[in-house]
CSV table of C-alpha atoms and ligand atoms in Angstrom, one decimal:
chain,number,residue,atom,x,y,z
S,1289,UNK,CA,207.1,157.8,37.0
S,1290,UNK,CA,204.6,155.6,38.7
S,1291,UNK,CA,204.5,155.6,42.8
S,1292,UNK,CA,203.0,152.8,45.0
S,1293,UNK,CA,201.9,153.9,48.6
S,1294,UNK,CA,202.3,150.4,49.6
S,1295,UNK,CA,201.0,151.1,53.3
S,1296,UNK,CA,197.5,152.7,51.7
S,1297,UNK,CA,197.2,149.0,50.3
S,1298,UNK,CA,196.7,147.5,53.4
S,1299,UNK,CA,193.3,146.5,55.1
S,1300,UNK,CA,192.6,147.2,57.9
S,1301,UNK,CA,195.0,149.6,58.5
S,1302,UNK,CA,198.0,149.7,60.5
S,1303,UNK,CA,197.4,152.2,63.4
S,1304,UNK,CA,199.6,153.3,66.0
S,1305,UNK,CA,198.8,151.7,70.1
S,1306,UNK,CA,196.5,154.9,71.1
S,1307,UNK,CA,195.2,155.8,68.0
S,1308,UNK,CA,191.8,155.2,67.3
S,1309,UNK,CA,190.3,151.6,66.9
S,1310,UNK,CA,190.0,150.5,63.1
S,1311,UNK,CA,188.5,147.6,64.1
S,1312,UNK,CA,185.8,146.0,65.7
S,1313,UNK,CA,187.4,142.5,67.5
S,1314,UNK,CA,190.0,144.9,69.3
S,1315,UNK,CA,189.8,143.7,72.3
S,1316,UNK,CA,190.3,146.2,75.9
S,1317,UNK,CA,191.9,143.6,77.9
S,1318,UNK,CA,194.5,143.7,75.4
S,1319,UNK,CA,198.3,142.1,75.1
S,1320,UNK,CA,198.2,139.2,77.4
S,1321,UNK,CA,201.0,136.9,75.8
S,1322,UNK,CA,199.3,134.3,73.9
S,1323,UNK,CA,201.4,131.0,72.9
S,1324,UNK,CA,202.0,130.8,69.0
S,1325,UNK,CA,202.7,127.2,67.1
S,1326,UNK,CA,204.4,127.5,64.0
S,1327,UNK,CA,204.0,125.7,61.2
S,1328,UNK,CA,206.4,125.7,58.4
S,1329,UNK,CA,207.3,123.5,55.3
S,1330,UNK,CA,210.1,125.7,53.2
S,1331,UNK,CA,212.4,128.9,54.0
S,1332,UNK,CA,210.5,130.7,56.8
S,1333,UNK,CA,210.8,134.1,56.0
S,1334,UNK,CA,207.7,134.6,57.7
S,1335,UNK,CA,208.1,132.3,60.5
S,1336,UNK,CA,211.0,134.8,61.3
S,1337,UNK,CA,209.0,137.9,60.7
S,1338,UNK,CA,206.5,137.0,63.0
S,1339,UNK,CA,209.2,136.3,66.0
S,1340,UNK,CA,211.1,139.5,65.0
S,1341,UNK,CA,208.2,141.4,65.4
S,1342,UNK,CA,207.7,139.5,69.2
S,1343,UNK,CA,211.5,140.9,69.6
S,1344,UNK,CA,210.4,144.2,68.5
S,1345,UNK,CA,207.6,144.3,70.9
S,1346,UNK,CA,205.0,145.0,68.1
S,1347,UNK,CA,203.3,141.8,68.9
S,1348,UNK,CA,202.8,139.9,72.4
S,1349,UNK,CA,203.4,136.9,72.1
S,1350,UNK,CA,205.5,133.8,72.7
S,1351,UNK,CA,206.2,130.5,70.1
S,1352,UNK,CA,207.1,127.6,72.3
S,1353,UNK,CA,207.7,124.8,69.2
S,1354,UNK,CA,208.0,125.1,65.4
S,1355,UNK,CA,206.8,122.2,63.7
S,1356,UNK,CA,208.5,121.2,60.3
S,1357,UNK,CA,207.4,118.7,57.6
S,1358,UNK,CA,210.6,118.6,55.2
S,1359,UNK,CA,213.4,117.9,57.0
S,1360,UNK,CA,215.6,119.5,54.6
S,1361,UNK,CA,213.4,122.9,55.2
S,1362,UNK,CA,215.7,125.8,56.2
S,1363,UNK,CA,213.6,126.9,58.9
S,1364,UNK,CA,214.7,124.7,61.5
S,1365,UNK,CA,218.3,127.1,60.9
S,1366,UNK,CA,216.5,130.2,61.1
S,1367,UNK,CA,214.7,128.4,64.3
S,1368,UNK,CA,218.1,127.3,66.0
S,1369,UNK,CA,219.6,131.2,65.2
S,1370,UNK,CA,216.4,132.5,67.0
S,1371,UNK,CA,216.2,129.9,69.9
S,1372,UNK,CA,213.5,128.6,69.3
S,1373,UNK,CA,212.8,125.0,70.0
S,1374,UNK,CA,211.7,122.9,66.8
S,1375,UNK,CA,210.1,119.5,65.6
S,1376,UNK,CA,210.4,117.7,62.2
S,1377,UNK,CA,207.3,115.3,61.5
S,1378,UNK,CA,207.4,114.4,58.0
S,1379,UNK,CA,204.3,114.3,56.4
S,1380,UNK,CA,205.7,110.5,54.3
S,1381,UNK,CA,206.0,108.9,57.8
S,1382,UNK,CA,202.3,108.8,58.3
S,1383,UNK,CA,199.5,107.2,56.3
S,1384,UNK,CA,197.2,109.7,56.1
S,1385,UNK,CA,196.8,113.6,56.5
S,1386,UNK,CA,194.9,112.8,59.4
S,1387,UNK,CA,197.5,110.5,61.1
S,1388,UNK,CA,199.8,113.7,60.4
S,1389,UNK,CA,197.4,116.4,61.7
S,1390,UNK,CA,197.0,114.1,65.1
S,1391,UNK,CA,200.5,113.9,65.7
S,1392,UNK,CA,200.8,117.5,64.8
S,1393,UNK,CA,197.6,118.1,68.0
S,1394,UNK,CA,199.7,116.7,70.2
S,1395,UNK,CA,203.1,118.4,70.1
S,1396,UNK,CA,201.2,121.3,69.9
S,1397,UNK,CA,198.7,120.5,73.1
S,1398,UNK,CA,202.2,119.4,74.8
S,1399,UNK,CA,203.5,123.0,74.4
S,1400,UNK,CA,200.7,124.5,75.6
S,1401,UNK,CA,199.7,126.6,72.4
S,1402,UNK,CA,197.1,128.7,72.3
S,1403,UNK,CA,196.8,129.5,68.6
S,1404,UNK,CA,198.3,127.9,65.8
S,1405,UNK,CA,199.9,129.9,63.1
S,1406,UNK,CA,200.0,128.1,59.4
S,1407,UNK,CA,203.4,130.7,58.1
S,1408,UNK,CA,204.0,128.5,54.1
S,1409,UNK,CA,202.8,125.4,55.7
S,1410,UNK,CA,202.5,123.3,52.3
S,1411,UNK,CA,200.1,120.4,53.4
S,1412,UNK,CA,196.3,120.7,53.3
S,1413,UNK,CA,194.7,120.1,56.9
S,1414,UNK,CA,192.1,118.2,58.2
S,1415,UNK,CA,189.4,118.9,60.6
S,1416,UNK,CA,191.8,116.4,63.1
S,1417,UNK,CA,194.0,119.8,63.4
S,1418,UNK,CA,191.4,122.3,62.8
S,1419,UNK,CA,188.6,121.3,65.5
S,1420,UNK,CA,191.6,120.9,68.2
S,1421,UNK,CA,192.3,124.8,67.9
S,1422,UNK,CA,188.8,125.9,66.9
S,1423,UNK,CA,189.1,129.4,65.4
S,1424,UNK,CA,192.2,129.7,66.4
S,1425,UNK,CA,194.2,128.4,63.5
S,1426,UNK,CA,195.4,130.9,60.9
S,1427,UNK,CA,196.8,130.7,57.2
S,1428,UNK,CA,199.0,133.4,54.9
S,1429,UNK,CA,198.3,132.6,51.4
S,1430,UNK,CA,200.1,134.8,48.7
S,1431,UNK,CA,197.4,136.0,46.8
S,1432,UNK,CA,194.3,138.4,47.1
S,1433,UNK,CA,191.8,135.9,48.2
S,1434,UNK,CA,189.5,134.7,47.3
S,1435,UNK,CA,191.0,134.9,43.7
S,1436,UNK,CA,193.7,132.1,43.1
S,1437,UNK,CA,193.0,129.5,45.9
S,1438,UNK,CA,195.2,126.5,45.7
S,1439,UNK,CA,199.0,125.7,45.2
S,1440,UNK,CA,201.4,128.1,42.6
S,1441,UNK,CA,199.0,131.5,43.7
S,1442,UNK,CA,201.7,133.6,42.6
S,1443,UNK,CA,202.2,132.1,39.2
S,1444,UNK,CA,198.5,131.5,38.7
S,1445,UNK,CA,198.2,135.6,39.6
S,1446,UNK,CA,201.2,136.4,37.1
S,1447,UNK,CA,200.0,134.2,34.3
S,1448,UNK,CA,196.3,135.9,34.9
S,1449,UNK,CA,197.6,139.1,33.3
S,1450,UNK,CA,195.9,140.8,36.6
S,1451,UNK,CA,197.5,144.1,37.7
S,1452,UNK,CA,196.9,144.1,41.3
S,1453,UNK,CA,198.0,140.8,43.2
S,1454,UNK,CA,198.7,140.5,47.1
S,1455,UNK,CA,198.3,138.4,50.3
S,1456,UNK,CA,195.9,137.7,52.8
S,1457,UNK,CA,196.3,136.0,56.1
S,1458,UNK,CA,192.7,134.1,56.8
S,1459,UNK,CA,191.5,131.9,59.5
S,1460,UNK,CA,192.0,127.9,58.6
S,1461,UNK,CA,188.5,126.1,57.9
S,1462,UNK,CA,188.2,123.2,56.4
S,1463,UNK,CA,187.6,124.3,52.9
S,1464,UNK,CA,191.2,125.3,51.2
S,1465,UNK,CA,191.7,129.6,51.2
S,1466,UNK,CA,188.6,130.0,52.2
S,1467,UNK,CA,188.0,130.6,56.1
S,1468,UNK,CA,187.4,134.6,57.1
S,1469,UNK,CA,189.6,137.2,56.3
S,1470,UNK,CA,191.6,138.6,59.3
S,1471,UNK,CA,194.0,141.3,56.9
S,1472,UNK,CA,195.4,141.5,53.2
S,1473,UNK,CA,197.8,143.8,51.6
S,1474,UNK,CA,197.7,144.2,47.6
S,1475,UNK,CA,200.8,144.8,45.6
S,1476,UNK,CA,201.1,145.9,42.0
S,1477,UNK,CA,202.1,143.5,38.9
S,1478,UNK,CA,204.5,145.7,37.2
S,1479,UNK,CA,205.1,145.7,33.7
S,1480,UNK,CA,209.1,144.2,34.1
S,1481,UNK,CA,207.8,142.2,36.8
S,1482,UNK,CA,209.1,138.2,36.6
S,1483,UNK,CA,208.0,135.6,39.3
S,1484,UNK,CA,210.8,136.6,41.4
S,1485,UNK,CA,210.7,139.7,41.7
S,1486,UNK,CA,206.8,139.8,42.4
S,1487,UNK,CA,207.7,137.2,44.8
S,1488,UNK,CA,209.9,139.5,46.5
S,1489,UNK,CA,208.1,142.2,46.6
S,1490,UNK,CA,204.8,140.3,47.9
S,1491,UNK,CA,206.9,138.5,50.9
S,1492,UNK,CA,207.9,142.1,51.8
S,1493,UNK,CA,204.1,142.7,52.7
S,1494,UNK,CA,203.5,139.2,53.8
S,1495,UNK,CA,205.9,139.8,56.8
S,1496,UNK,CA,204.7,143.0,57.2
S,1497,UNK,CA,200.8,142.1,57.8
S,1498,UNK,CA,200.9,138.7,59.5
S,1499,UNK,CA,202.6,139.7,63.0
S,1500,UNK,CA,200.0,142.5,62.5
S,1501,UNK,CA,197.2,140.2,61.7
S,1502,UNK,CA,197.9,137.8,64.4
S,1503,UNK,CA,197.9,140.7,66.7
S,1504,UNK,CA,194.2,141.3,65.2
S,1505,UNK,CA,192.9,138.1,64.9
S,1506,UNK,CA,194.0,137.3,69.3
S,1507,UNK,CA,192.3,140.3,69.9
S,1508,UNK,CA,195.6,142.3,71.0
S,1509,UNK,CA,195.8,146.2,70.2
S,1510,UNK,CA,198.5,146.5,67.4
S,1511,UNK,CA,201.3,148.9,67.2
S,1512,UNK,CA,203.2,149.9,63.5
S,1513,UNK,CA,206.8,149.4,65.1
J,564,LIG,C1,204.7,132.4,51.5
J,564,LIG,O1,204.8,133.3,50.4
J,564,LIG,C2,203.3,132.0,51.8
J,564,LIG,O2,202.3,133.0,51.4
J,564,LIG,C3,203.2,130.8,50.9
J,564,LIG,O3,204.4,130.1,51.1
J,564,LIG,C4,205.4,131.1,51.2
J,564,LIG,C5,206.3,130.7,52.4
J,564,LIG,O4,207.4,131.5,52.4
J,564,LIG,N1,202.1,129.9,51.4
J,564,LIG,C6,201.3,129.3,50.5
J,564,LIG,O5,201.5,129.3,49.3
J,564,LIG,C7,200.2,128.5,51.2
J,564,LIG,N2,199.3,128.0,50.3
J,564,LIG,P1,208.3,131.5,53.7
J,564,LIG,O6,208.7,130.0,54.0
J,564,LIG,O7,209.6,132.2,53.3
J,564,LIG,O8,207.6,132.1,54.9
């Protein structure tokens, strides 16, 4: 029987507070709370891992507003179980993706957010959104970038025939997938694999490295709670 050591797949590693530093940005003035925006556009899975792992304590941080753009997405109910405030702008009431990305800026500036966190955000952004938050805007995209950029990773991945597939979480420029790698995790096509259940197994990683990413990319020492 084949084993995965799922955990040996991720980069950088997870290492417990106190351990040694894996990584250069660690920063010593660690774990001031920094203020999170969410952006979401479908289920939220991750949205919710990344404020479970602010419950937890694994990550210090706070998300004053989750920002929508479908209002049938069922985030805004994982948002409302969770307390945490949230604001539809549908992307088909503006004219253009910059009209959208403004209006996004300001919600945003209103709350007072720090960095902004881009958790199956399904619109492409423009340098409106981007310069407002400069380096400070992140992305999770289900694949091992920079292989299958674009919309339908995982299908493009499974229909590939490639063995090894993951997730990265990457800092937002203005190109589309392609801004600096902050952390991936891989995860094995298996042979009985179908979408879904490479799906599944890939979100279980996705939630697992993107509080822990976050944590990486703000500069905060990270924990493996
Ligand atoms: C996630 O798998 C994320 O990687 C993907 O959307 C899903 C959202 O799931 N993002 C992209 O494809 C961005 N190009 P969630 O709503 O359950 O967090």
């Amino acid at each position: 029987m084949t084993t995965w050591d799922q955990d040996a797949l991720i980069s950088p590693p997870i290492r417990p507070i106190g351990g040694p530093s894996e990584h250069p940005t660690v920063n010593p003035i660690a774990n001031q709370s920094i203020r999170l925006g969410i952006m979401a556009s479908g289920s939220g899975s991750n949205f919710e891992a990344i404020v479970q792992a602010i419950h937890s304590g694994q990550l210090n941080a706070e998300v004053p507003i989750l920002i929508y753009n479908n209002p049938t997405a069922t985030v805004v109910e994982r948002a409302k179980r969770l307390g945490i405030p949230s604001i539809c702008l549908d992307h088909r009431q503006f004219a253009t993706r910059e009209l959208l990305d403004q209006a996004i800026v300001e919600v945003l500036l209103s709350y007072q957010v720090d960095w902004v966190v881009m958790a199956g955000w399904m619109r492409i952004v423009t340098p409106v959104l981007i310069h407002a938050f400069p380096n400070r805007v992140l992305n999770i995209h289900p694949s091992l970038l920079p292989s299958f950029k674009g919309s339908k990773a995982i299908e493009q991945a499974f229909e590939s025939g490639v063995k090894i597939t993951g997730c990265t979480v990457h800092h937002v420029v203005t190109e589309v997938d392609s801004g600096d790698i902050v952390m991936q995790a891989a995860v094995p096509v298996l042979t009985n694999d179908t979408l879904e259940t490479l799906q599944a197994r890939l979100q279980i990683q996705e939630h697992k490295i993107y509080p822990v990413a976050i944590a990486i990319a703000v500069g905060q020492r990270i924990s493996e709670n």
